[in-house]
Amino acid sequence: MTEIRIELHSDTQTRPTPGMRKAMAEAVVGDEQKGEDPSVNRLLDMSRELFGKEDAVFLPSGTMCNQISLMVHCRPGDEVLTDRTAHILNLEGGGAAVFAGSLVRPIDGDHGVFTAQQLEQNIRAVRRHTPRPRLVAIEQTSNLGGGTVWPLETIREVEAVARKHGLAMHMDGARVLNAVVASNVSAADFGAPFDTMWLDLSKGLGCPFGAVLLGSKDVIEQAWQWKQRMGGAMRQSGVIAAAGIYALENNVSRLAEDHANAKFFAERVAEIPGIAIDVNRVETNLVFFDVAKTGLSAGQVHDRLLEHGVRIGASSGTGMRAVTHLDVSRAQLAEAAAALSTVLVEAAAA
Ligand SMILES: *Cc1c(COP(=O)(O)O)cnc(C)c1O
């Protein structure tokens, strides 16, 4: 296989930089399970302050944050309401059914964002026959929805409906800091409506792994018990938390660069004949486009791009997703767009 020189498959492909590795190597550590790892404690304090939450727990992954949150909020048979594109519904191996025993009711939102009215329409009247609606989950930013930022106003309207019906609120914040940087809404304002929320350190922030789940003292105490049960309780995890501290100090405001680069790439791609893309929908670092009119499948375009050392995800039959991040420069994005153009010109000629 040709070496991948330009990696647009995901912002999970970032490698720790020399500065981050140095911070990890020099991390002061202790036993996290005993609350004695100073680096983990510092990361949790920074996260709590950033999002204005009472308590926090360090977890190995965002997926575990979602799954533990479902277990904290729901009893088996309870229903979770979320957008039909949600990671919880589509990309966690059916974990909602396996662990919390939840039903997930998909709402047909617009680019991953549903309205308060749509939520209202999907909340069942509680009867003996029906599953009990229990939790509303939103994704900030919406991943498969296109990197869309949930507007604060919409979140507040959704929250009002949720509260009226006694439902809890959960935010999958895999890219919540992208939303903060793209919208100029503060992290604390985005966090306020939620009983549980988390931020991923391993996406655009550039850490090897790790996520921070936030909520009230009571909720986080329950989350800790699930962490223990699932084997997510670690020891000297300050080595990883130090990467998170480094990321919060150095890699947040630079997300704006990723967003500008995504826009740049989308504009280049829009010039290629046969590609359908809505450049105006590119709000953050995710660029979705469709190759249906080129006569190739997304998988074929993916494979041919690999021969040029470029990797772009094939997200569906003809849908593709390119993701910008700190390991990809604007010059590389220009090169990737040129490679895409070459691949399609060659295909048209053949
Ligand atoms: C990546 C992602 C997750 C899972 O996070 P991991 O840290 O990879 O487990 C959850 N939700 C969304 C929207 C994501 O993009």
Tab-separated table of C-alpha atoms and ligand atoms in Angstrom:
chain	number	residue	atom	x	y	z
A	1	MET	CA	0.000	0.000	0.000
A	2	THR	CA	1.207	3.508	-0.793
A	3	GLU	CA	2.111	5.558	2.228
A	4	ILE	CA	-0.666	7.877	3.387
A	5	ARG	CA	0.808	11.362	3.262
A	6	ILE	CA	-2.388	13.359	3.632
A	7	GLU	CA	-4.735	11.922	6.223
A	8	LEU	CA	-8.259	13.347	5.997
A	9	HIS	CA	-10.040	10.242	7.208
A	10	SER	CA	-10.644	11.658	10.686
A	11	ASP	CA	-9.410	14.060	13.322
A	12	THR	CA	-8.724	10.915	15.375
A	13	GLN	CA	-5.640	10.428	13.172
A	14	THR	CA	-3.683	13.176	14.917
A	15	ARG	CA	-0.418	12.080	16.553
A	16	PRO	CA	0.871	13.620	19.777
A	17	THR	CA	3.261	16.460	18.944
A	18	PRO	CA	6.745	16.768	20.501
A	19	GLY	CA	5.386	19.336	22.980
A	20	MET	CA	2.563	17.016	24.012
A	21	ARG	CA	4.923	14.040	24.325
A	22	LYS	CA	7.218	16.091	26.529
A	23	ALA	CA	4.299	17.016	28.791
A	24	MET	CA	3.357	13.333	28.983
A	25	ALA	CA	6.909	12.232	29.774
A	26	GLU	CA	7.197	14.768	32.580
A	27	ALA	CA	3.718	14.229	34.047
A	28	VAL	CA	3.422	14.026	37.835
A	29	VAL	CA	1.353	10.896	38.488
A	30	GLY	CA	-0.381	8.912	41.228
A	31	ASP	CA	-3.195	6.418	41.612
A	32	GLU	CA	-6.208	7.803	39.753
A	33	GLN	CA	-8.625	5.365	41.455
A	34	LYS	CA	-7.677	6.807	44.812
A	35	GLY	CA	-8.084	10.351	43.486
A	36	GLU	CA	-4.328	10.777	43.924
A	37	ASP	CA	-3.150	11.481	40.410
A	38	PRO	CA	-2.314	15.210	40.361
A	39	SER	CA	-2.367	15.419	36.571
A	40	VAL	CA	-5.777	13.765	36.283
A	41	ASN	CA	-7.082	16.030	39.062
A	42	ARG	CA	-5.782	19.098	37.287
A	43	LEU	CA	-7.338	18.061	33.970
A	44	LEU	CA	-10.672	17.527	35.727
A	45	ASP	CA	-10.451	20.924	37.463
A	46	MET	CA	-9.678	22.663	34.173
A	47	SER	CA	-12.615	20.914	32.486
A	48	ARG	CA	-15.011	21.714	35.325
A	49	GLU	CA	-14.048	25.361	35.250
A	50	LEU	CA	-14.300	25.539	31.488
A	51	PHE	CA	-17.827	24.109	31.378
A	52	GLY	CA	-19.065	25.349	34.753
A	53	LYS	CA	-19.818	21.872	36.090
A	54	GLU	CA	-19.677	20.617	39.667
A	55	ASP	CA	-17.739	17.414	39.084
A	56	ALA	CA	-15.905	15.391	36.455
A	57	VAL	CA	-14.421	11.966	35.792
A	58	PHE	CA	-11.667	10.911	33.397
A	59	LEU	CA	-12.583	8.059	31.036
A	60	PRO	CA	-10.657	6.190	28.351
A	61	SER	CA	-13.005	7.138	25.498
A	62	GLY	CA	-15.950	9.188	24.386
A	63	THR	CA	-17.887	6.019	23.693
A	64	MET	CA	-17.539	5.038	27.341
A	65	CYS	CA	-18.754	8.524	28.355
A	66	ASN	CA	-21.890	8.011	26.268
A	67	GLN	CA	-22.514	4.479	27.497
A	68	ILE	CA	-21.973	5.340	31.162
A	69	SER	CA	-24.247	8.374	30.835
A	70	LEU	CA	-27.007	6.174	29.419
A	71	MET	CA	-26.586	3.784	32.366
A	72	VAL	CA	-26.694	6.637	34.858
A	73	HIS	CA	-29.883	8.132	33.399
A	74	CYS	CA	-31.828	5.118	32.145
A	75	ARG	CA	-33.243	1.858	33.438
A	76	PRO	CA	-33.684	-1.044	30.965
A	77	GLY	CA	-36.617	-0.330	28.654
A	78	ASP	CA	-36.275	3.443	28.908
A	79	GLU	CA	-36.138	5.505	25.759
A	80	VAL	CA	-33.422	7.880	24.587
A	81	LEU	CA	-34.393	10.548	22.059
A	82	THR	CA	-31.684	11.658	19.669
A	83	ASP	CA	-31.097	12.593	16.046
A	84	ARG	CA	-31.182	9.722	13.535
A	85	THR	CA	-27.529	10.428	12.645
A	86	ALA	CA	-26.325	10.114	16.266
A	87	HIS	CA	-23.120	8.273	17.160
A	88	ILE	CA	-24.963	6.642	20.075
A	89	LEU	CA	-27.411	5.121	17.618
A	90	ASN	CA	-25.138	4.273	14.688
A	91	LEU	CA	-21.540	3.874	15.762
A	92	GLU	CA	-21.364	2.291	19.203
A	93	GLY	CA	-22.087	-1.323	18.326
A	94	GLY	CA	-25.610	-1.165	19.708
A	95	GLY	CA	-24.112	-0.499	23.143
A	96	ALA	CA	-27.214	1.404	24.249
A	97	ALA	CA	-29.143	-1.881	24.049
A	98	VAL	CA	-26.315	-3.986	25.492
A	99	PHE	CA	-25.428	-1.974	28.596
A	100	ALA	CA	-28.233	0.413	29.602
A	101	GLY	CA	-30.925	-1.658	27.841
A	102	SER	CA	-32.165	1.558	26.215
A	103	LEU	CA	-34.366	1.990	23.215
A	104	VAL	CA	-33.091	4.764	20.995
A	105	ARG	CA	-35.769	6.767	19.197
A	106	PRO	CA	-34.338	8.560	16.168
A	107	ILE	CA	-35.601	12.040	15.375
A	108	ASP	CA	-35.454	13.189	11.754
A	109	GLY	CA	-33.510	16.404	12.293
A	110	ASP	CA	-31.883	18.737	9.783
A	111	HIS	CA	-28.144	18.006	9.488
A	112	GLY	CA	-28.139	16.428	12.930
A	113	VAL	CA	-30.125	19.190	14.620
A	114	PHE	CA	-33.769	18.732	15.618
A	115	THR	CA	-36.168	21.352	16.908
A	116	ALA	CA	-38.059	21.582	20.199
A	117	GLN	CA	-41.246	20.952	18.243
A	118	GLN	CA	-39.853	17.749	16.726
A	119	LEU	CA	-38.792	16.618	20.170
A	120	GLU	CA	-42.264	17.320	21.532
A	121	GLN	CA	-43.812	15.258	18.711
A	122	ASN	CA	-41.561	12.310	19.544
A	123	ILE	CA	-42.148	12.182	23.285
A	124	ARG	CA	-44.650	9.452	24.002
A	125	ALA	CA	-47.522	9.926	26.398
A	126	VAL	CA	-46.597	7.722	29.336
A	127	ARG	CA	-48.840	4.693	29.487
A	128	ARG	CA	-48.445	1.203	30.825
A	129	HIS	CA	-47.851	-0.012	27.249
A	130	THR	CA	-45.132	2.408	26.177
A	131	PRO	CA	-41.426	2.639	26.870
A	132	ARG	CA	-40.656	5.416	29.326
A	133	PRO	CA	-39.034	8.442	27.651
A	134	ARG	CA	-36.067	9.331	29.799
A	135	LEU	CA	-33.211	11.162	28.066
A	136	VAL	CA	-32.575	13.649	25.269
A	137	ALA	CA	-29.117	13.360	23.707
A	138	ILE	CA	-27.573	15.840	21.309
A	139	GLU	CA	-24.215	15.849	19.536
A	140	GLN	CA	-22.129	19.020	19.633
A	141	THR	CA	-21.026	19.286	16.856
A	142	SER	CA	-23.157	16.836	14.917
A	143	ASN	CA	-20.755	14.402	13.260
A	144	LEU	CA	-22.747	12.610	10.553
A	145	GLY	CA	-24.988	15.679	10.372
A	146	GLY	CA	-22.032	17.470	8.778
A	147	GLY	CA	-20.096	19.106	11.609
A	148	THR	CA	-23.109	21.289	12.357
A	149	VAL	CA	-23.070	23.473	15.456
A	150	TRP	CA	-26.208	23.157	17.587
A	151	PRO	CA	-27.239	26.807	18.124
A	152	LEU	CA	-27.527	27.712	21.818
A	153	GLU	CA	-31.039	29.016	21.261
A	154	THR	CA	-32.177	25.658	19.830
A	155	ILE	CA	-30.559	23.779	22.716
A	156	ARG	CA	-32.413	25.966	25.212
A	157	GLU	CA	-35.734	25.412	23.442
A	158	VAL	CA	-35.111	21.660	23.380
A	159	GLU	CA	-34.172	21.739	27.053
A	160	ALA	CA	-37.423	23.515	27.953
A	161	VAL	CA	-39.430	20.704	26.327
A	162	ALA	CA	-37.251	18.032	27.955
A	163	ARG	CA	-37.699	19.555	31.422
A	164	LYS	CA	-41.428	19.921	30.938
A	165	HIS	CA	-41.607	16.160	30.409
A	166	GLY	CA	-39.116	15.318	33.157
A	167	LEU	CA	-36.397	14.134	30.744
A	168	ALA	CA	-32.674	14.446	31.426
A	169	MET	CA	-30.304	16.166	28.978
A	170	HIS	CA	-27.057	14.662	27.656
A	171	MET	CA	-24.448	16.172	25.342
A	172	ASP	CA	-22.104	14.024	23.279
A	173	GLY	CA	-19.353	16.622	23.122
A	174	ALA	CA	-16.894	14.779	20.900
A	175	ARG	CA	-16.258	18.150	19.190
A	176	VAL	CA	-17.819	20.596	21.630
A	177	LEU	CA	-14.759	22.856	21.588
A	178	ASN	CA	-15.030	23.084	17.807
A	179	ALA	CA	-18.550	24.427	18.414
A	180	VAL	CA	-17.235	26.911	20.986
A	181	VAL	CA	-14.531	28.192	18.640
A	182	ALA	CA	-16.866	28.336	15.622
A	183	SER	CA	-19.712	30.141	17.369
A	184	ASN	CA	-18.185	32.391	20.025
A	185	VAL	CA	-20.631	30.934	22.547
A	186	SER	CA	-18.789	30.160	25.784
A	187	ALA	CA	-18.137	26.573	26.820
A	188	ALA	CA	-20.052	27.247	30.046
A	189	ASP	CA	-23.122	28.479	28.145
A	190	PHE	CA	-23.048	25.415	25.911
A	191	GLY	CA	-22.631	23.160	28.946
A	192	ALA	CA	-25.286	24.677	31.201
A	193	PRO	CA	-28.401	22.927	29.818
A	194	PHE	CA	-26.957	19.427	30.312
A	195	ASP	CA	-27.083	16.963	33.210
A	196	THR	CA	-24.217	15.042	31.623
A	197	MET	CA	-21.768	16.160	28.962
A	198	TRP	CA	-18.291	15.193	27.878
A	199	LEU	CA	-15.435	16.399	25.775
A	200	ASP	CA	-13.169	14.192	23.725
A	201	LEU	CA	-9.425	14.716	23.953
A	202	SER	CA	-8.643	12.387	21.055
A	203	LYS	CA	-10.345	14.251	18.212
A	204	GLY	CA	-9.197	17.696	17.104
A	205	LEU	CA	-7.439	18.326	20.424
A	206	GLY	CA	-4.801	15.828	19.343
A	207	CYS	CA	-4.411	13.489	22.355
A	208	PRO	CA	-3.821	9.736	21.953
A	209	PHE	CA	-7.025	8.913	23.858
A	210	GLY	CA	-9.200	10.021	26.737
A	211	ALA	CA	-12.358	11.958	27.478
A	212	VAL	CA	-13.791	13.901	30.407
A	213	LEU	CA	-17.380	13.342	31.561
A	214	LEU	CA	-18.964	16.205	33.506
A	215	GLY	CA	-22.053	16.630	35.660
A	216	SER	CA	-23.265	17.111	39.207
A	217	LYS	CA	-21.493	15.459	42.171
A	218	ASP	CA	-24.260	12.904	42.395
A	219	VAL	CA	-24.180	12.008	38.698
A	220	ILE	CA	-20.389	11.710	38.642
A	221	GLU	CA	-20.424	9.508	41.749
A	222	GLN	CA	-22.742	7.131	39.878
A	223	ALA	CA	-20.555	7.387	36.768
A	224	TRP	CA	-17.526	6.423	38.882
A	225	GLN	CA	-19.231	3.222	39.929
A	226	TRP	CA	-19.894	2.312	36.277
A	227	LYS	CA	-16.295	3.203	35.416
A	228	GLN	CA	-15.179	0.779	38.109
A	229	ARG	CA	-17.570	-1.935	36.943
A	230	MET	CA	-16.579	-1.640	33.299
A	231	GLY	CA	-12.870	-1.703	33.989
A	232	GLY	CA	-12.443	1.921	32.986
A	233	ALA	CA	-10.837	2.856	36.296
A	234	MET	CA	-7.148	3.443	35.664
A	235	ARG	CA	-3.999	3.997	37.744
A	236	GLN	CA	-1.218	6.413	36.690
A	237	SER	CA	-3.372	7.838	33.937
A	238	GLY	CA	-1.800	11.236	34.550
A	239	VAL	CA	0.506	10.318	31.662
A	240	ILE	CA	-2.549	10.647	29.416
A	241	ALA	CA	-4.203	13.453	31.392
A	242	ALA	CA	-1.031	15.516	30.882
A	243	ALA	CA	-1.669	15.311	27.141
A	244	GLY	CA	-5.182	16.599	27.825
A	245	ILE	CA	-3.893	19.517	29.900
A	246	TYR	CA	-1.438	20.332	27.139
A	247	ALA	CA	-4.253	20.189	24.580
A	248	LEU	CA	-6.546	22.488	26.569
A	249	GLU	CA	-3.697	24.979	26.924
A	250	ASN	CA	-2.391	24.846	23.361
A	251	ASN	CA	-4.804	23.252	20.917
A	252	VAL	CA	-8.172	24.928	21.435
A	253	SER	CA	-8.017	28.314	19.711
A	254	ARG	CA	-6.131	26.754	16.790
A	255	LEU	CA	-9.289	24.772	15.926
A	256	ALA	CA	-10.283	27.933	14.026
A	257	GLU	CA	-7.498	27.057	11.577
A	258	ASP	CA	-9.046	23.620	10.993
A	259	HIS	CA	-12.382	25.289	10.288
A	260	ALA	CA	-10.863	27.755	7.809
A	261	ASN	CA	-8.985	24.854	6.178
A	262	ALA	CA	-12.196	22.837	5.879
A	263	LYS	CA	-13.878	25.770	4.136
A	264	PHE	CA	-10.867	26.131	1.823
A	265	PHE	CA	-10.945	22.433	0.950
A	266	ALA	CA	-14.713	22.491	0.384
A	267	GLU	CA	-14.360	25.424	-2.007
A	268	ARG	CA	-11.693	23.587	-4.004
A	269	VAL	CA	-13.777	20.413	-4.099
A	270	ALA	CA	-16.828	22.378	-5.242
A	271	GLU	CA	-14.911	23.297	-8.413
A	272	ILE	CA	-14.475	19.645	-9.423
A	273	PRO	CA	-17.053	18.532	-12.010
A	274	GLY	CA	-19.424	15.812	-10.823
A	275	ILE	CA	-19.038	16.451	-7.123
A	276	ALA	CA	-22.046	17.641	-5.150
A	277	ILE	CA	-21.204	19.701	-2.100
A	278	ASP	CA	-22.882	22.459	-0.162
A	279	VAL	CA	-20.008	24.705	0.862
A	280	ASN	CA	-22.302	26.763	3.091
A	281	ARG	CA	-22.929	23.715	5.278
A	282	VAL	CA	-19.266	23.518	6.274
A	283	GLU	CA	-19.358	25.108	9.722
A	284	THR	CA	-16.445	23.378	11.448
A	285	ASN	CA	-13.837	20.772	10.469
A	286	LEU	CA	-15.980	18.172	8.685
A	287	VAL	CA	-16.516	18.279	4.927
A	288	PHE	CA	-19.143	15.987	3.415
A	289	PHE	CA	-19.610	15.621	-0.322
A	290	ASP	CA	-21.196	13.231	-2.794
A	291	VAL	CA	-19.626	11.573	-5.832
A	292	ALA	CA	-22.788	10.010	-7.343
A	293	LYS	CA	-22.522	11.985	-10.600
A	294	THR	CA	-18.917	10.901	-11.211
A	295	GLY	CA	-19.953	7.323	-11.956
A	296	LEU	CA	-17.709	6.034	-9.163
A	297	SER	CA	-18.668	4.808	-5.731
A	298	ALA	CA	-17.243	6.433	-2.621
A	299	GLY	CA	-15.252	3.247	-2.018
A	300	GLN	CA	-13.678	3.456	-5.481
A	301	VAL	CA	-12.753	7.113	-5.022
A	302	HIS	CA	-11.329	6.248	-1.602
A	303	ASP	CA	-9.156	3.468	-3.080
A	304	ARG	CA	-7.917	5.548	-5.998
A	305	LEU	CA	-7.052	8.475	-3.737
A	306	LEU	CA	-4.976	6.109	-1.598
A	307	GLU	CA	-2.755	5.538	-4.636
A	308	HIS	CA	-2.004	9.281	-4.445
A	309	GLY	CA	-1.222	9.032	-0.732
A	310	VAL	CA	-4.477	10.739	0.235
A	311	ARG	CA	-7.103	9.178	2.508
A	312	ILE	CA	-10.685	10.452	2.591
A	313	GLY	CA	-13.423	8.443	4.276
A	314	ALA	CA	-16.172	6.743	2.282
A	315	SER	CA	-19.113	7.388	4.600
A	316	SER	CA	-21.840	5.747	2.491
A	317	GLY	CA	-22.457	4.457	-1.061
A	318	THR	CA	-21.521	7.712	-2.744
A	319	GLY	CA	-20.996	9.951	0.285
A	320	MET	CA	-17.529	10.959	1.471
A	321	ARG	CA	-16.214	12.746	4.530
A	322	ALA	CA	-12.963	14.685	4.782
A	323	VAL	CA	-11.823	15.953	8.171
A	324	THR	CA	-9.282	18.688	8.836
A	325	HIS	CA	-7.062	18.645	11.932
A	326	LEU	CA	-3.721	19.765	13.311
A	327	ASP	CA	-1.721	17.264	11.277
A	328	VAL	CA	-2.870	18.593	7.913
A	329	SER	CA	-1.778	21.864	6.355
A	330	ARG	CA	-3.484	24.069	3.821
A	331	ALA	CA	-0.898	23.134	1.184
A	332	GLN	CA	-1.716	19.466	1.764
A	333	LEU	CA	-5.415	20.220	1.392
A	334	ALA	CA	-4.750	21.898	-1.950
A	335	GLU	CA	-2.814	18.789	-2.954
A	336	ALA	CA	-5.617	16.496	-1.783
A	337	ALA	CA	-8.192	18.449	-3.809
A	338	ALA	CA	-5.903	18.254	-6.851
A	339	ALA	CA	-5.550	14.478	-6.374
A	340	LEU	CA	-9.315	14.140	-6.161
A	341	SER	CA	-9.679	16.100	-9.384
A	342	THR	CA	-7.069	13.891	-11.108
A	343	VAL	CA	-8.797	10.705	-9.978
A	344	LEU	CA	-12.120	11.875	-11.375
A	345	VAL	CA	-10.671	13.188	-14.647
A	346	GLU	CA	-8.956	9.801	-15.192
A	347	ALA	CA	-12.176	7.959	-14.420
A	348	ALA	CA	-14.145	10.124	-16.881
A	349	ALA	CA	-11.543	9.492	-19.601
A	350	ALA	CA	-11.523	5.711	-19.090
B	1	LIG	C1	-15.674	9.974	17.980
B	1	LIG	C2	-17.039	10.180	18.492
B	1	LIG	C3	-17.490	9.493	19.619
B	1	LIG	C4	-16.672	8.430	20.320
B	1	LIG	O1	-15.509	8.926	20.878
B	1	LIG	P1	-14.269	7.926	21.129
B	1	LIG	O2	-13.361	8.715	21.997
B	1	LIG	O3	-13.718	7.620	19.765
B	1	LIG	O4	-14.823	6.712	21.789
B	1	LIG	C5	-18.760	9.758	20.067
B	1	LIG	N1	-19.544	10.664	19.452
B	1	LIG	C6	-19.144	11.336	18.374
B	1	LIG	C7	-20.058	12.339	17.763
B	1	LIG	C8	-17.888	11.127	17.835
B	1	LIG	O5	-17.505	11.786	16.745
